[in-house]
PDB file of N, CA and C in Angstrom:
ATOM      1  N   MET A   1      -2.249 -22.010 -19.022  1.00 47.00           N
ATOM      2  CA  MET A   1      -4.760 -21.336 -19.535  1.00 47.00           C
ATOM      3  C   MET A   1      -4.096 -19.852 -17.953  1.00 47.00           C
ATOM      4  N   PRO A   2      -4.323 -18.746 -19.278  1.00 62.00           N
ATOM      5  CA  PRO A   2      -4.010 -17.753 -18.384  1.00 62.00           C
ATOM      6  C   PRO A   2      -4.803 -17.313 -16.317  1.00 62.00           C
ATOM      7  N   GLU A   3      -4.259 -16.600 -15.567  1.00 86.00           N
ATOM      8  CA  GLU A   3      -4.929 -16.445 -14.335  1.00 86.00           C
ATOM      9  C   GLU A   3      -6.039 -15.442 -14.640  1.00 86.00           C
ATOM     10  N   TRP A   4      -6.415 -14.670 -14.500  1.00 90.00           N
ATOM     11  CA  TRP A   4      -8.016 -14.432 -14.402  1.00 90.00           C
ATOM     12  C   TRP A   4      -7.356 -12.619 -13.776  1.00 90.00           C
ATOM     13  N   ARG A   5      -7.119 -11.619 -14.017  1.00 93.00           N
ATOM     14  CA  ARG A   5      -6.387 -10.593 -13.589  1.00 93.00           C
ATOM     15  C   ARG A   5      -8.039  -9.502 -13.440  1.00 93.00           C
ATOM     16  N   ALA A   6      -7.845  -8.840 -12.535  1.00 94.00           N
ATOM     17  CA  ALA A   6      -9.129  -7.885 -11.785  1.00 94.00           C
ATOM     18  C   ALA A   6      -8.190  -6.675 -11.411  1.00 94.00           C
ATOM     19  N   GLU A   7      -9.401  -5.697 -12.276  1.00 96.00           N
ATOM     20  CA  GLU A   7      -8.913  -4.568 -12.681  1.00 96.00           C
ATOM     21  C   GLU A   7      -9.566  -3.354 -11.645  1.00 96.00           C
ATOM     22  N   LEU A   8      -9.490  -2.564 -10.915  1.00 97.00           N
ATOM     23  CA  LEU A   8     -10.350  -1.216 -10.185  1.00 97.00           C
ATOM     24  C   LEU A   8     -10.744   0.136 -11.088  1.00 97.00           C
ATOM     25  N   ALA A   9     -11.685   0.097 -11.130  1.00 97.00           N
ATOM     26  CA  ALA A   9     -12.617   1.515 -11.887  1.00 97.00           C
ATOM     27  C   ALA A   9     -11.614   2.843 -11.031  1.00 97.00           C
ATOM     28  N   ARG A  10     -11.358   3.605 -11.011  1.00 98.00           N
ATOM     29  CA  ARG A  10     -10.629   4.946 -10.287  1.00 98.00           C
ATOM     30  C   ARG A  10     -12.317   4.520  -9.784  1.00 98.00           C
ATOM     31  N   SER A  11     -13.958   5.082  -9.456  1.00 97.00           N
ATOM     32  CA  SER A  11     -14.686   5.215  -8.187  1.00 97.00           C
ATOM     33  C   SER A  11     -14.779   3.935  -7.682  1.00 97.00           C
ATOM     34  N   ALA A  12     -14.344   2.358  -7.870  1.00 97.00           N
ATOM     35  CA  ALA A  12     -14.183   1.536  -7.142  1.00 97.00           C
ATOM     36  C   ALA A  12     -12.949   1.734  -5.920  1.00 97.00           C
ATOM     37  N   ALA A  13     -12.252   2.156  -6.723  1.00 97.00           N
ATOM     38  CA  ALA A  13     -10.737   2.161  -5.783  1.00 97.00           C
ATOM     39  C   ALA A  13     -10.755   3.497  -4.857  1.00 97.00           C
ATOM     40  N   LYS A  14     -11.363   4.275  -5.072  1.00 98.00           N
ATOM     41  CA  LYS A  14     -11.441   5.325  -4.274  1.00 98.00           C
ATOM     42  C   LYS A  14     -12.011   5.206  -2.713  1.00 98.00           C
ATOM     43  N   GLN A  15     -13.483   4.096  -2.847  1.00 97.00           N
ATOM     44  CA  GLN A  15     -14.699   3.095  -2.844  1.00 97.00           C
ATOM     45  C   GLN A  15     -13.607   2.404  -1.548  1.00 97.00           C
ATOM     46  N   LEU A  16     -12.686   1.621  -2.342  1.00 97.00           N
ATOM     47  CA  LEU A  16     -12.126   0.604  -1.703  1.00 97.00           C
ATOM     48  C   LEU A  16     -11.107   1.698  -0.339  1.00 97.00           C
ATOM     49  N   ALA A  17     -10.712   2.249  -0.564  1.00 97.00           N
ATOM     50  CA  ALA A  17      -9.300   3.380   0.080  1.00 97.00           C
ATOM     51  C   ALA A  17     -10.558   4.081   1.401  1.00 97.00           C
ATOM     52  N   ALA A  18     -11.703   4.153   1.222  1.00 97.00           N
ATOM     53  CA  ALA A  18     -12.669   4.966   2.189  1.00 97.00           C
ATOM     54  C   ALA A  18     -12.781   3.637   3.237  1.00 97.00           C
ATOM     55  N   LEU A  19     -12.673   2.216   4.058  1.00 97.00           N
ATOM     56  CA  LEU A  19     -13.278   1.743   4.139  1.00 97.00           C
ATOM     57  C   LEU A  19     -12.369   1.293   5.396  1.00 97.00           C
ATOM     58  N   ASP A  20     -12.232   1.248   6.708  1.00 96.00           N
ATOM     59  CA  ASP A  20     -12.217   0.526   8.279  1.00 96.00           C
ATOM     60  C   ASP A  20     -11.126  -0.524   6.923  1.00 96.00           C
ATOM     61  N   ALA A  21      -9.277  -0.552   7.380  1.00 97.00           N
ATOM     62  CA  ALA A  21      -8.854  -1.260   7.163  1.00 97.00           C
ATOM     63  C   ALA A  21      -9.340  -3.268   6.965  1.00 97.00           C
ATOM     64  N   VAL A  22     -10.474  -3.377   8.506  1.00 96.00           N
ATOM     65  CA  VAL A  22     -10.971  -5.027   8.122  1.00 96.00           C
ATOM     66  C   VAL A  22     -11.508  -4.725   7.491  1.00 96.00           C
ATOM     67  N   ALA A  23     -12.617  -3.872   6.615  1.00 96.00           N
ATOM     68  CA  ALA A  23     -13.112  -4.471   5.716  1.00 96.00           C
ATOM     69  C   ALA A  23     -12.434  -4.764   4.451  1.00 96.00           C
ATOM     70  N   ARG A  24     -11.378  -3.133   4.302  1.00 96.00           N
ATOM     71  CA  ARG A  24     -10.812  -3.208   3.301  1.00 96.00           C
ATOM     72  C   ARG A  24      -9.912  -4.501   2.732  1.00 96.00           C
ATOM     73  N   LYS A  25      -9.772  -5.049   3.334  1.00 97.00           N
ATOM     74  CA  LYS A  25      -8.857  -6.336   3.243  1.00 97.00           C
ATOM     75  C   LYS A  25      -9.814  -7.620   3.243  1.00 97.00           C
ATOM     76  N   ARG A  26     -11.268  -7.611   4.029  1.00 96.00           N
ATOM     77  CA  ARG A  26     -12.342  -8.873   3.273  1.00 96.00           C
ATOM     78  C   ARG A  26     -12.374  -8.702   1.967  1.00 96.00           C
ATOM     79  N   VAL A  27     -13.038  -7.034   1.671  1.00 96.00           N
ATOM     80  CA  VAL A  27     -12.931  -7.082  -0.060  1.00 96.00           C
ATOM     81  C   VAL A  27     -11.266  -7.258  -0.152  1.00 96.00           C
ATOM     82  N   ARG A  28     -10.451  -6.890  -0.197  1.00 96.00           N
ATOM     83  CA  ARG A  28      -9.078  -7.583  -1.249  1.00 96.00           C
ATOM     84  C   ARG A  28      -9.002  -8.674  -1.249  1.00 96.00           C
ATOM     85  N   ALA A  29      -9.155  -9.295  -0.336  1.00 95.00           N
ATOM     86  CA  ALA A  29      -9.222 -10.640  -0.544  1.00 95.00           C
ATOM     87  C   ALA A  29     -11.001 -11.660  -1.184  1.00 95.00           C
ATOM     88  N   CYS A  30     -11.702 -11.030  -0.974  1.00 95.00           N
ATOM     89  CA  CYS A  30     -12.672 -11.502  -2.191  1.00 95.00           C
ATOM     90  C   CYS A  30     -12.478 -11.028  -3.404  1.00 95.00           C
ATOM     91  N   ILE A  31     -12.084  -9.701  -3.948  1.00 94.00           N
ATOM     92  CA  ILE A  31     -11.633 -10.270  -4.878  1.00 94.00           C
ATOM     93  C   ILE A  31     -10.429  -9.770  -5.406  1.00 94.00           C
ATOM     94  N   ASP A  32      -9.244 -10.674  -4.923  1.00 93.00           N
ATOM     95  CA  ASP A  32      -8.231 -12.024  -4.995  1.00 93.00           C
ATOM     96  C   ASP A  32      -9.205 -13.012  -5.732  1.00 93.00           C
ATOM     97  N   ARG A  33     -10.167 -13.777  -4.896  1.00 92.00           N
ATOM     98  CA  ARG A  33     -11.133 -15.130  -5.063  1.00 92.00           C
ATOM     99  C   ARG A  33     -11.992 -15.182  -6.168  1.00 92.00           C
ATOM    100  N   LEU A  34     -11.651 -13.716  -7.285  1.00 91.00           N
ATOM    101  CA  LEU A  34     -13.274 -13.835  -7.915  1.00 91.00           C
ATOM    102  C   LEU A  34     -12.561 -14.627  -9.286  1.00 91.00           C
ATOM    103  N   PRO A  35     -13.196 -15.053 -10.465  1.00 88.00           N
ATOM    104  CA  PRO A  35     -15.279 -15.237  -9.846  1.00 88.00           C
ATOM    105  C   PRO A  35     -14.514 -16.464  -8.953  1.00 88.00           C
ATOM    106  N   GLU A  36     -13.842 -17.167  -8.442  1.00 87.00           N
ATOM    107  CA  GLU A  36     -14.894 -17.501  -8.038  1.00 87.00           C
ATOM    108  C   GLU A  36     -15.949 -17.418  -6.343  1.00 87.00           C
ATOM    109  N   GLY A  37     -16.357 -18.058  -5.937  1.00 83.00           N
ATOM    110  CA  GLY A  37     -16.495 -17.320  -4.175  1.00 83.00           C
ATOM    111  C   GLY A  37     -18.025 -17.045  -4.280  1.00 83.00           C
ATOM    112  N   ASP A  38     -18.782 -16.318  -3.466  1.00 86.00           N
ATOM    113  CA  ASP A  38     -20.394 -15.869  -3.879  1.00 86.00           C
ATOM    114  C   ASP A  38     -21.075 -15.518  -4.589  1.00 86.00           C
ATOM    115  N   VAL A  39     -20.913 -15.479  -6.202  1.00 91.00           N
ATOM    116  CA  VAL A  39     -21.122 -15.097  -7.013  1.00 91.00           C
ATOM    117  C   VAL A  39     -22.157 -15.087  -7.470  1.00 91.00           C
ATOM    118  N   LYS A  40     -23.212 -13.759  -7.923  1.00 93.00           N
ATOM    119  CA  LYS A  40     -24.029 -13.966  -8.537  1.00 93.00           C
ATOM    120  C   LYS A  40     -24.046 -12.856 -10.324  1.00 93.00           C
ATOM    121  N   LYS A  41     -25.216 -13.404 -10.720  1.00 93.00           N
ATOM    122  CA  LYS A  41     -25.293 -12.040 -11.594  1.00 93.00           C
ATOM    123  C   LYS A  41     -26.517 -11.635 -12.212  1.00 93.00           C
ATOM    124  N   LEU A  42     -26.132 -10.434 -11.628  1.00 91.00           N
ATOM    125  CA  LEU A  42     -27.762  -8.816 -10.989  1.00 91.00           C
ATOM    126  C   LEU A  42     -28.454  -9.666 -12.487  1.00 91.00           C
ATOM    127  N   LYS A  43     -29.632  -9.869 -12.630  1.00 90.00           N
ATOM    128  CA  LYS A  43     -30.864  -8.847 -12.865  1.00 90.00           C
ATOM    129  C   LYS A  43     -30.975  -7.456 -13.941  1.00 90.00           C
ATOM    130  N   GLY A  44     -30.903  -7.873 -14.421  1.00 85.00           N
ATOM    131  CA  GLY A  44     -31.721  -6.509 -15.766  1.00 85.00           C
ATOM    132  C   GLY A  44     -30.647  -5.825 -15.696  1.00 85.00           C
ATOM    133  N   GLN A  45     -29.465  -6.129 -14.961  1.00 79.00           N
ATOM    134  CA  GLN A  45     -27.971  -5.514 -14.766  1.00 79.00           C
ATOM    135  C   GLN A  45     -26.852  -5.626 -15.900  1.00 79.00           C
ATOM    136  N   GLY A  46     -27.616  -6.732 -16.807  1.00 82.00           N
ATOM    137  CA  GLY A  46     -26.454  -6.520 -18.312  1.00 82.00           C
ATOM    138  C   GLY A  46     -25.094  -8.222 -17.781  1.00 82.00           C
ATOM    139  N   ALA A  47     -25.161  -7.227 -18.071  1.00 86.00           N
ATOM    140  CA  ALA A  47     -22.806  -8.286 -17.543  1.00 86.00           C
ATOM    141  C   ALA A  47     -22.788  -8.085 -16.365  1.00 86.00           C
ATOM    142  N   LEU A  48     -23.162  -7.675 -15.012  1.00 93.00           N
ATOM    143  CA  LEU A  48     -23.220  -7.132 -14.112  1.00 93.00           C
ATOM    144  C   LEU A  48     -23.265  -8.288 -12.547  1.00 93.00           C
ATOM    145  N   PHE A  49     -21.996  -8.496 -11.988  1.00 95.00           N
ATOM    146  CA  PHE A  49     -22.105  -9.532 -11.132  1.00 95.00           C
ATOM    147  C   PHE A  49     -21.692  -8.931 -10.180  1.00 95.00           C
ATOM    148  N   ARG A  50     -22.284  -9.930  -9.024  1.00 95.00           N
ATOM    149  CA  ARG A  50     -21.694  -8.926  -7.808  1.00 95.00           C
ATOM    150  C   ARG A  50     -20.959 -10.156  -6.907  1.00 95.00           C
ATOM    151  N   ALA A  51     -20.089 -10.298  -6.032  1.00 95.00           N
ATOM    152  CA  ALA A  51     -19.576 -10.369  -5.146  1.00 95.00           C
ATOM    153  C   ALA A  51     -20.091 -10.260  -3.357  1.00 95.00           C
ATOM    154  N   ARG A  52     -20.154 -11.230  -3.132  1.00 95.00           N
ATOM    155  CA  ARG A  52     -20.333 -10.725  -0.832  1.00 95.00           C
ATOM    156  C   ARG A  52     -19.108 -10.719  -0.854  1.00 95.00           C
ATOM    157  N   ALA A  53     -19.206  -9.605  -0.589  1.00 94.00           N
ATOM    158  CA  ALA A  53     -17.639  -9.716   0.594  1.00 94.00           C
ATOM    159  C   ALA A  53     -18.315  -8.636   2.928  1.00 94.00           C
ATOM    160  N   GLY A  54     -18.902  -9.698   3.612  1.00 92.00           N
ATOM    161  CA  GLY A  54     -19.519  -9.542   4.430  1.00 92.00           C
ATOM    162  C   GLY A  54     -20.515  -8.425   4.778  1.00 92.00           C
ATOM    163  N   ASP A  55     -20.624  -7.549   4.592  1.00 93.00           N
ATOM    164  CA  ASP A  55     -21.776  -6.136   4.156  1.00 93.00           C
ATOM    165  C   ASP A  55     -21.405  -5.421   3.389  1.00 93.00           C
ATOM    166  N   MET A  56     -20.849  -5.793   3.010  1.00 96.00           N
ATOM    167  CA  MET A  56     -19.801  -4.865   1.825  1.00 96.00           C
ATOM    168  C   MET A  56     -21.060  -5.964   0.588  1.00 96.00           C
ATOM    169  N   ARG A  57     -20.543  -5.008  -0.866  1.00 96.00           N
ATOM    170  CA  ARG A  57     -20.731  -6.634  -2.453  1.00 96.00           C
ATOM    171  C   ARG A  57     -20.053  -5.367  -3.607  1.00 96.00           C
ATOM    172  N   VAL A  58     -19.240  -6.213  -4.237  1.00 97.00           N
ATOM    173  CA  VAL A  58     -18.372  -6.246  -5.050  1.00 97.00           C
ATOM    174  C   VAL A  58     -18.750  -6.048  -7.008  1.00 97.00           C
ATOM    175  N   LEU A  59     -19.299  -5.531  -7.631  1.00 96.00           N
ATOM    176  CA  LEU A  59     -19.815  -5.693  -8.259  1.00 96.00           C
ATOM    177  C   LEU A  59     -18.757  -5.493 -10.086  1.00 96.00           C
ATOM    178  N   PHE A  60     -18.553  -6.379 -10.521  1.00 97.00           N
ATOM    179  CA  PHE A  60     -18.134  -6.148 -11.253  1.00 97.00           C
ATOM    180  C   PHE A  60     -18.622  -6.754 -13.283  1.00 97.00           C
ATOM    181  N   GLN A  61     -17.861  -6.372 -14.000  1.00 96.00           N
ATOM    182  CA  GLN A  61     -17.904  -7.594 -14.249  1.00 96.00           C
ATOM    183  C   GLN A  61     -16.892  -8.632 -15.234  1.00 96.00           C
ATOM    184  N   ILE A  62     -16.987  -9.869 -15.940  1.00 93.00           N
ATOM    185  CA  ILE A  62     -15.898 -10.203 -16.494  1.00 93.00           C
ATOM    186  C   ILE A  62     -16.053  -9.835 -18.106  1.00 93.00           C
ATOM    187  N   ASP A  63     -14.865 -10.615 -18.369  1.00 92.00           N
ATOM    188  CA  ASP A  63     -14.346 -10.707 -19.755  1.00 92.00           C
ATOM    189  C   ASP A  63     -13.724 -11.614 -20.006  1.00 92.00           C
ATOM    190  N   SER A  64     -14.831 -13.326 -20.283  1.00 88.00           N
ATOM    191  CA  SER A  64     -14.048 -14.091 -20.055  1.00 88.00           C
ATOM    192  C   SER A  64     -12.566 -14.368 -21.262  1.00 88.00           C
ATOM    193  N   SER A  65     -12.442 -13.783 -22.461  1.00 91.00           N
ATOM    194  CA  SER A  65     -12.104 -13.444 -23.491  1.00 91.00           C
ATOM    195  C   SER A  65     -10.087 -13.246 -23.036  1.00 91.00           C
ATOM    196  N   THR A  66     -10.389 -12.265 -22.736  1.00 92.00           N
ATOM    197  CA  THR A  66      -8.871 -11.740 -21.604  1.00 92.00           C
ATOM    198  C   THR A  66      -8.628 -12.347 -20.133  1.00 92.00           C
ATOM    199  N   GLN A  67      -9.920 -13.013 -20.165  1.00 92.00           N
ATOM    200  CA  GLN A  67      -9.249 -13.036 -17.917  1.00 92.00           C
ATOM    201  C   GLN A  67      -9.559 -12.153 -17.055  1.00 92.00           C
ATOM    202  N   LEU A  68     -10.490 -10.579 -17.559  1.00 95.00           N
ATOM    203  CA  LEU A  68      -9.892  -9.824 -17.368  1.00 95.00           C
ATOM    204  C   LEU A  68     -11.736 -10.079 -16.161  1.00 95.00           C
ATOM    205  N   ILE A  69     -11.413  -8.888 -15.286  1.00 95.00           N
ATOM    206  CA  ILE A  69     -12.596  -8.767 -14.224  1.00 95.00           C
ATOM    207  C   ILE A  69     -12.510  -7.427 -14.387  1.00 95.00           C
ATOM    208  N   GLN A  70     -13.609  -6.538 -14.124  1.00 97.00           N
ATOM    209  CA  GLN A  70     -13.207  -5.191 -14.622  1.00 97.00           C
ATOM    210  C   GLN A  70     -14.099  -4.814 -12.911  1.00 97.00           C
ATOM    211  N   VAL A  71     -13.853  -4.520 -12.156  1.00 97.00           N
ATOM    212  CA  VAL A  71     -14.599  -4.463 -10.998  1.00 97.00           C
ATOM    213  C   VAL A  71     -14.546  -2.614 -10.304  1.00 97.00           C
ATOM    214  N   THR A  72     -16.371  -2.796 -10.990  1.00 96.00           N
ATOM    215  CA  THR A  72     -16.710  -1.006 -10.817  1.00 96.00           C
ATOM    216  C   THR A  72     -17.391  -0.138  -9.771  1.00 96.00           C
ATOM    217  N   ALA A  73     -17.753  -1.474  -8.517  1.00 96.00           N
ATOM    218  CA  ALA A  73     -18.256  -0.408  -6.941  1.00 96.00           C
ATOM    219  C   ALA A  73     -18.320  -1.198  -5.814  1.00 96.00           C
ATOM    220  N   VAL A  74     -17.326  -0.943  -4.773  1.00 97.00           N
ATOM    221  CA  VAL A  74     -17.267  -1.665  -3.700  1.00 97.00           C
ATOM    222  C   VAL A  74     -18.126  -0.641  -2.582  1.00 97.00           C
ATOM    223  N   LEU A  75     -19.800  -1.084  -2.531  1.00 96.00           N
ATOM    224  CA  LEU A  75     -21.089  -0.208  -1.471  1.00 96.00           C
ATOM    225  C   LEU A  75     -21.387  -1.375  -0.513  1.00 96.00           C
ATOM    226  N   PRO A  76     -21.834  -0.480   0.240  1.00 96.00           N
ATOM    227  CA  PRO A  76     -22.208  -1.542   1.158  1.00 96.00           C
ATOM    228  C   PRO A  76     -23.571  -2.627   0.891  1.00 96.00           C
ATOM    229  N   ARG A  77     -23.992  -3.374   1.348  1.00 93.00           N
ATOM    230  CA  ARG A  77     -25.403  -4.110   0.612  1.00 93.00           C
ATOM    231  C   ARG A  77     -26.458  -3.038   0.116  1.00 93.00           C
ATOM    232  N   ASP A  78     -27.028  -1.970   1.442  1.00 93.00           N
ATOM    233  CA  ASP A  78     -27.319  -1.129   1.474  1.00 93.00           C
ATOM    234  C   ASP A  78     -28.061  -0.393   0.061  1.00 93.00           C
ATOM    235  N   LYS A  79     -26.718  -0.132  -0.674  1.00 91.00           N
ATOM    236  CA  LYS A  79     -26.684   1.057  -1.578  1.00 91.00           C
ATOM    237  C   LYS A  79     -26.086   0.663  -2.975  1.00 91.00           C
ATOM    238  N   ALA A  80     -25.805  -0.712  -2.575  1.00 88.00           N
ATOM    239  CA  ALA A  80     -25.432  -2.019  -3.670  1.00 88.00           C
ATOM    240  C   ALA A  80     -27.055  -2.279  -5.396  1.00 88.00           C
ATOM    241  N   TYR A  81     -27.816  -2.213  -5.332  1.00 81.00           N
ATOM    242  CA  TYR A  81     -28.790  -2.126  -5.527  1.00 81.00           C
ATOM    243  C   TYR A  81     -29.645  -1.096  -5.840  1.00 81.00           C
ATOM    244  N   GLN A  82     -29.903   0.061  -5.280  1.00 79.00           N
ATOM    245  CA  GLN A  82     -29.962   1.055  -6.286  1.00 79.00           C
ATOM    246  C   GLN A  82     -29.435   1.117  -7.142  1.00 79.00           C
TER     247      GLN A  82
END
């Protein structure tokens, strides 16, 4: 069975790069563990999921057929659900 691959959207990569080193390391570790960990499907958002990384939220979509995780956003909790 192939491993899951994670791809970052351009906007998510920019959001990740803007974080301080500690937060960036925490988010990277969270992305490496996907689709495991503290993951929840978001209500009313179609096939969008979220994972917690401290005060940050990683928003992503899962394509089971290709084992691909598309990270769409890396945002602080207070901005992630607006």
